Coordinates of C-alpha atoms in Angstrom, one line a residue:
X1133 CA 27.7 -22.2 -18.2
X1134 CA 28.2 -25.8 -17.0
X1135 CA 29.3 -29.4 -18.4
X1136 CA 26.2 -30.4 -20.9
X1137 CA 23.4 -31.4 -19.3
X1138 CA 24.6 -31.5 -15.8
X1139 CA 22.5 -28.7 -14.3
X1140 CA 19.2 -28.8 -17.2
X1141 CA 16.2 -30.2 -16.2
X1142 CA 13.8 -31.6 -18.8
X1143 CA 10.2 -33.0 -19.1
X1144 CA 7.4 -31.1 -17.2
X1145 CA 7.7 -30.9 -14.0
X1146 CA 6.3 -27.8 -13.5
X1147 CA 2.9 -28.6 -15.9
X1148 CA 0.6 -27.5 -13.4
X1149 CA 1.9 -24.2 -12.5
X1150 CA 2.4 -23.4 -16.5
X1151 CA -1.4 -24.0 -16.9
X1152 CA -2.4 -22.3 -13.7
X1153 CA -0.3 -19.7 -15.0
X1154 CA -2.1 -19.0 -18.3
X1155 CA -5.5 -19.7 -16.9
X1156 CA -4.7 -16.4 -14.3
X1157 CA -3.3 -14.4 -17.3
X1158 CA -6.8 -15.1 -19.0
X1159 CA -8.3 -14.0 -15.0
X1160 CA -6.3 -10.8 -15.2
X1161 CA -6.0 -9.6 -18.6
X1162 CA -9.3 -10.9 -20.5
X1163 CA -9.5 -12.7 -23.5
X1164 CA -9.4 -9.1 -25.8
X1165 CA -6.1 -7.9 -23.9
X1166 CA -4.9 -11.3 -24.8
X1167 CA -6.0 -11.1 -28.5
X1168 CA -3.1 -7.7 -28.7
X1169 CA -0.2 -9.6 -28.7
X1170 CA -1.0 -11.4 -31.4
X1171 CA 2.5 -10.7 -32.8
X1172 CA 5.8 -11.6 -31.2
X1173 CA 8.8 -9.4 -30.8
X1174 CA 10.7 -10.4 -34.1
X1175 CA 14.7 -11.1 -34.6
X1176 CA 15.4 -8.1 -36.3
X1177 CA 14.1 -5.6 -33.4
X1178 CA 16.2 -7.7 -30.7
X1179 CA 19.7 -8.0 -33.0
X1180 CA 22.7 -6.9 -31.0
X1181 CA 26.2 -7.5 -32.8
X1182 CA 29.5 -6.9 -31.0
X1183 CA 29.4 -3.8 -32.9
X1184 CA 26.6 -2.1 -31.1
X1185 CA 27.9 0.0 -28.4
X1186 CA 26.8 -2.2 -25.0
X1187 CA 24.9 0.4 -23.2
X1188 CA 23.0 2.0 -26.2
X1189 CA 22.2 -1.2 -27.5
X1190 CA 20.9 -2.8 -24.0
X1191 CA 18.2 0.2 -23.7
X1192 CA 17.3 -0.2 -27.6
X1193 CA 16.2 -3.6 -26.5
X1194 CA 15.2 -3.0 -23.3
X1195 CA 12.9 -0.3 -24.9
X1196 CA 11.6 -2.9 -27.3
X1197 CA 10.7 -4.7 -24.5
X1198 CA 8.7 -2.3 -22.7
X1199 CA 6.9 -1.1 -26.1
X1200 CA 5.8 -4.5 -26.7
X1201 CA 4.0 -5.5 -23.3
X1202 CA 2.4 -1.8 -23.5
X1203 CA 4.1 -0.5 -20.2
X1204 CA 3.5 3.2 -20.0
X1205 CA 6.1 5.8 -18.5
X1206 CA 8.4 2.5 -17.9
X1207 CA 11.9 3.2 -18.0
X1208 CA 14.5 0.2 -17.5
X1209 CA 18.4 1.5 -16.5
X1210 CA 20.0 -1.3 -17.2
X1211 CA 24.2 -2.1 -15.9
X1212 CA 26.5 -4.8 -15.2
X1213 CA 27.6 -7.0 -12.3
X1214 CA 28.9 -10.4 -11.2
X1215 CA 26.0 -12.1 -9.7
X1216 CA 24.9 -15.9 -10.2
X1217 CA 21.8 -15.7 -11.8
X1218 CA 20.8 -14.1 -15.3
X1219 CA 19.5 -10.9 -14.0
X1220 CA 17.7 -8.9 -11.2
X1221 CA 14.8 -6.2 -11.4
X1222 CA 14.2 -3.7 -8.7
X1223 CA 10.3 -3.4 -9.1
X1224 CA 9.0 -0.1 -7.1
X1225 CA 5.9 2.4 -8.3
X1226 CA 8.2 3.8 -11.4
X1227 CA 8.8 5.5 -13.6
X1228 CA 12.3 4.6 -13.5
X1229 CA 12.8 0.6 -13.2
X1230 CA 16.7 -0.3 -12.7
X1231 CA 17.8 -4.0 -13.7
X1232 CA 21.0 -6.0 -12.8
X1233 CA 22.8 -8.3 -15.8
X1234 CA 24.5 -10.6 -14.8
X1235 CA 28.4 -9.4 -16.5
X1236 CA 28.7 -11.7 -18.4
X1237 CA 26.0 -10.9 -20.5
X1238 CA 28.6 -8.1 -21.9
X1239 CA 30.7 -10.6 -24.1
X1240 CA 27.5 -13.0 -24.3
X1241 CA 25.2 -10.2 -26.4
X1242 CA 23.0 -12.5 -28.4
X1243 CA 21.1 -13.3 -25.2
X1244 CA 20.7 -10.1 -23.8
X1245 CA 17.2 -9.7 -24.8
X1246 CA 16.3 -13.1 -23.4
X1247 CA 17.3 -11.8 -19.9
X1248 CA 15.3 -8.9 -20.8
X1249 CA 12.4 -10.5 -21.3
X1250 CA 12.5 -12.0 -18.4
X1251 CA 12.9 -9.6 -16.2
X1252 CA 10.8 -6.9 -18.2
X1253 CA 8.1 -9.2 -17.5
X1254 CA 8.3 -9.2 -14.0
X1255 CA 8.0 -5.6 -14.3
X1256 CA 4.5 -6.1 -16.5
X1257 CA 3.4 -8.3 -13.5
X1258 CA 4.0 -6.1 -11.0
X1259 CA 2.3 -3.6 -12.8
X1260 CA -0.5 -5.8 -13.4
X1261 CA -0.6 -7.1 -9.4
X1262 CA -0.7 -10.4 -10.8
X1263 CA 1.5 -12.9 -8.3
X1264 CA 1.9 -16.3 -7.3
X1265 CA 3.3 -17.5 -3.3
X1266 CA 6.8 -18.3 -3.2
X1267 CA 9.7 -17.9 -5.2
X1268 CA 9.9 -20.6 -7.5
X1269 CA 6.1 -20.4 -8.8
X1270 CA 6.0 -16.8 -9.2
X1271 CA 9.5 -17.3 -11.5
X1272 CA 7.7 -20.1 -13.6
X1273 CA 4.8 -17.5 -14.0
X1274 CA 7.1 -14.9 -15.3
X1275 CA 8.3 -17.0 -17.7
X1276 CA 4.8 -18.5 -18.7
X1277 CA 4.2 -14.9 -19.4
X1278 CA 6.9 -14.0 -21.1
X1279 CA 6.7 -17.1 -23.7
X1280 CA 2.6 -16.5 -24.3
X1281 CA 2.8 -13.0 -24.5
X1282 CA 5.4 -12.8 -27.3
X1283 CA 8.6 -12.2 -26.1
X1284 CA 9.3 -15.5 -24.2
X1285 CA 10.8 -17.3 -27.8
X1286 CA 13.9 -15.4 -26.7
X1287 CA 14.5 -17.8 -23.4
X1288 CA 14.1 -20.7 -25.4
X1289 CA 16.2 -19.9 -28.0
X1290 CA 18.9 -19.3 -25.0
X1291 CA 19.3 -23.2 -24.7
X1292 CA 21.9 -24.1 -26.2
X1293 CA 24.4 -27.3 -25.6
X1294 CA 27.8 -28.6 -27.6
X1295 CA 30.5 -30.9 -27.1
X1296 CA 32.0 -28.7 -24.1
X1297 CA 29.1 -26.5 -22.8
X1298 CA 24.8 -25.9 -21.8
X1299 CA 23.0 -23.2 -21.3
X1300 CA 19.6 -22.4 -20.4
X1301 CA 17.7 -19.0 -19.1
X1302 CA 14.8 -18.9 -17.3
X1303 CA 13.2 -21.7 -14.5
X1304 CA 11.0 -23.8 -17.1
X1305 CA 12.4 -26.6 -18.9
X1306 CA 13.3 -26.1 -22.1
X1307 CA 10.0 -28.8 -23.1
X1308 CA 7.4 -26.7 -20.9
X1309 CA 8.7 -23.1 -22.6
X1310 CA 7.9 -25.0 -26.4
X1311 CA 4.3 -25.9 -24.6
X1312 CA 4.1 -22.4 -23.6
X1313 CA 4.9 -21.4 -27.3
X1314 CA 3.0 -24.2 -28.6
X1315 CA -0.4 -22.9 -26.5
X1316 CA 0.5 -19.4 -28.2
X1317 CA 1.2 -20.9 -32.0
X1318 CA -1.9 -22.5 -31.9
X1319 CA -4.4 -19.4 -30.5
X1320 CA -2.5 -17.4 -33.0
X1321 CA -1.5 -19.7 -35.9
X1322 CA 2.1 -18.4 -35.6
X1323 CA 5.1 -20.3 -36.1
X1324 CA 8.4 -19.4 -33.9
X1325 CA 10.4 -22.0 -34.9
X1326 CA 12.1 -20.6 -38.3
X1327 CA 13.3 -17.7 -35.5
X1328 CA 15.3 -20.3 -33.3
X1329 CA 19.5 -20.0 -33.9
X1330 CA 19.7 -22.9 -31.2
X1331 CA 18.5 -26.6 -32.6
X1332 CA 18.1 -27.8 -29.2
X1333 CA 15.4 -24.8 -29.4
X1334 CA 13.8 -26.2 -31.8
X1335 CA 13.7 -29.9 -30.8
X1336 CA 12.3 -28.4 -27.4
X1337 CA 9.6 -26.5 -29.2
X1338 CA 8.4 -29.8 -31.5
X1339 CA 7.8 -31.3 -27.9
X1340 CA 6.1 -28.8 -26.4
X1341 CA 4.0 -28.6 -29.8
X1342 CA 3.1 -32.2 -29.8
X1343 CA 1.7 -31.8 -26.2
X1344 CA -0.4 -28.8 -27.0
X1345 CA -1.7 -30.8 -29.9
X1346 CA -2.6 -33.9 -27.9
X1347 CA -4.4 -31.7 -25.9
X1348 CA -6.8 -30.0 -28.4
X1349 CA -7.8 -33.6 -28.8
X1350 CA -9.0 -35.3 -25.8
X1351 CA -12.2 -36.3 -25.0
X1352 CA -14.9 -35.4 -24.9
X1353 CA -13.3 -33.0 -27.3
X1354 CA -15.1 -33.9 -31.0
X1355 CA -11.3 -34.3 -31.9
X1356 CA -10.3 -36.8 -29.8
X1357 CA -9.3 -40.1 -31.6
X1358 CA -10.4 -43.2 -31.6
X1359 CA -9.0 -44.7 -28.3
X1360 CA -9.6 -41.7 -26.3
X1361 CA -13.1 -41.7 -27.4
X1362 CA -13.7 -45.7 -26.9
X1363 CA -11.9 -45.0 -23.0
X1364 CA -14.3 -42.0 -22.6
X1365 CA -17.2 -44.0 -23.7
X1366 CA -16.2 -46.8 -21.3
X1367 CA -15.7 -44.4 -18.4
X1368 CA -19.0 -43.0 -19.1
X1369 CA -21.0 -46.3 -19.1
X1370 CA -20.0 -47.0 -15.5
X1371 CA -20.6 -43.2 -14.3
X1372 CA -24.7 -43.7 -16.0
X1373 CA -24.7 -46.8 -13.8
X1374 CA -23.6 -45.1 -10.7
X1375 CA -20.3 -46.7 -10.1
X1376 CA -18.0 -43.9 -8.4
X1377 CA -16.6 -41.2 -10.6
X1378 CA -14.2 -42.6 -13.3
X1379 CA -11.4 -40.1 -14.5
X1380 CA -10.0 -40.3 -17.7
X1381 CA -7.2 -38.0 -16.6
X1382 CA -8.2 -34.6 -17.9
X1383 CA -12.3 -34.9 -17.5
X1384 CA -14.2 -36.2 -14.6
X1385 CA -17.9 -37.1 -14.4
X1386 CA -20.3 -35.8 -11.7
X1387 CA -23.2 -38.5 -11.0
X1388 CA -25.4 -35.0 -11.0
X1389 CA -28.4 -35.5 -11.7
X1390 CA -28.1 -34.7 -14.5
X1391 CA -25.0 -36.3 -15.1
X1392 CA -21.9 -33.6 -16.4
X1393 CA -18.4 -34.1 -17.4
X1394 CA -15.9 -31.2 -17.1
X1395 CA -12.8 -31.3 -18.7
X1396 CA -10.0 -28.4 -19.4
X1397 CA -10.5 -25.6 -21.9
X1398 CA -7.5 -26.3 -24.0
X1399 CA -6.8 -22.9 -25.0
X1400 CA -6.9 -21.1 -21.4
X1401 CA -6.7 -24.4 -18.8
X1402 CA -10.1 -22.9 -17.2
X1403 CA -12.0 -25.8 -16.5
X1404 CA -15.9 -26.2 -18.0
X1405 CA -18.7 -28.3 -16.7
X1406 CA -21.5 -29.5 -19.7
X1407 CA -24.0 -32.3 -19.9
X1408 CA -23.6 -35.1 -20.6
X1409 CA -25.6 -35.4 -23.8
X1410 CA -23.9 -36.8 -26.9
X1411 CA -22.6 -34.0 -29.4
X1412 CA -23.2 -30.1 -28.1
X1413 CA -20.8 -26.8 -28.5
X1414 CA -19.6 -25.5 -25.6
X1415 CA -18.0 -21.7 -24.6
X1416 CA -15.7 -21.1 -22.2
X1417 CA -16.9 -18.9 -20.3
X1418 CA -13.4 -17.1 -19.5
X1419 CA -11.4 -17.1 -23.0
X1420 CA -14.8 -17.7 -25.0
X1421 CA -13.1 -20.2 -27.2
X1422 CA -16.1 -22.2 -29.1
X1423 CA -15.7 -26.1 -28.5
X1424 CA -17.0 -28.7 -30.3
X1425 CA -18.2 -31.7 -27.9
X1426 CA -19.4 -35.2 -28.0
X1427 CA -20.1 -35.9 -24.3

């Protein structure tokens, strides 16, 4: 807990290791592994009252956690102990998996399962050998995973801020976990946000939404509106007559012959190379997601 706002960080800027992220779940897990978690971990499985006993209730959720990402002969011991982060997972060849809380988690209970998805996750990783160098990125991949695999709503829905206090779990901002959820709503047409207790959740999430959106419609996307299509055209124009390779951000042109543009999928980041031709559909060739193109 600190004074609001004094130790959040907002925007994105950890944008590129969030895409590269999804891009190497898609690597990993293929586009039909990806198509099962089509449904998040809901409220109701994840409820913990001051009622519940602590223990009991901490592997019910725990156990909801492993069920959901699929992890076979997984079992998480969960305790209690002062420590400065959220949690801690010792990952080792199982069965048994034993994670750290931090202690105040025990008078804190509606954001148990948030730290559990978090480090349940890194569990799922290991599992998978999936891994990114240093610290911090492999952290922001966890929680890239968490969030587009279906359990990740949790973390967001962790930041929270009032007159006195803030709190946030995980390492992405709270803007870059609503893109991650955003990238997910959209592949699956499902909506988090009536699941969100926290409205700084919520305003997170519309950001991260209106990202993803702008991104489904940028050039040489069909979608793309009217001044990103006039700049694409422009940008075009001098890459036919052999100036050097304008960039309109997200595509680039490549003088060929024949001259290409590639561009971003925007469903899995992977990036695809077509002709420049006028209006074609495209495949990417990694999440197979069908795009409609005016190049």
């Amino acid at each position: 807990m600190a004074a609001p706002g004094s130790d959040i960080e907002h925007g994105y800027p950890h944008l590129d290791t969030v895409r590269a992220a999804i891009t190497a779940l898609y690597h990993r897990l293929s586009r039909d592994t990806v198509d099962t978690f089509g449904l998040s971990v809901v409220p109701g499985d994840v409820a913990f009252s001051d009622q519940d006993d602590l223990y009991l209730g901490v592997q019910r959720v725990a156990r909801v956690m492993v069920q959901h990402l699929r992890l076979p002969d997984a079992r998480m011991i969960v305790s209690f102990r002062e420590m400065r982060h959220a949690g801690n997972v010792e990952l080792a060849a199982g069965p048994e998996y034993f994670i750290e809380l931090n202690s105040r988690f025990k008078t804190h209970r509606r954001d148990i399962g948030a730290a559990l998805a978090h480090e349940v996750t890194h569990v799922y990783l290991h599992r998978l050998d999936l891994s990114f160098p240093g610290t911090r990125d492999n952290e922001i991949l966890t929680d890239t995973t968490a969030a587009y695999l279906g359990t990740g709503w949790l973390l967001l829905d962790a930041y929270r801020q009032d007159s006195v206090s803030s709190q946030k779990l995980g390492y992405l901002t709270p803007e870059e976990f609503g893109y991650v959820l955003a990238m997910r709503a959209l592949l699956f047409d499902e909506d988090p946000s009536p699941w969100f207790t926290s409205p700084q959740a919520y305003e997170a999430y519309a950001k991260g939404l209106a990202l993803a959106r702008r991104e489904q419609a940028r050039p040489p996307l069909t979608a793309a509106g009217w001044t990103g299509r006039r700049r694409y055209a422009k940008d075009r124009r001098s890459a036919q007559s052999g100036h050097p390779s304008p960039t309109g951000g997200d595509y680039a042109f490549d003088a060929g012959p024949p001259l290409s543009v590639s561009f971003p999928c925007p469903t899995c980041r992977q990036r695809i190379r077509v002709p420049v031709r006028g209006r074609l559909r495209a495949r990417c060739g990694l999440c197979r997601t069908v795009l409609e193109c005016d190049t």
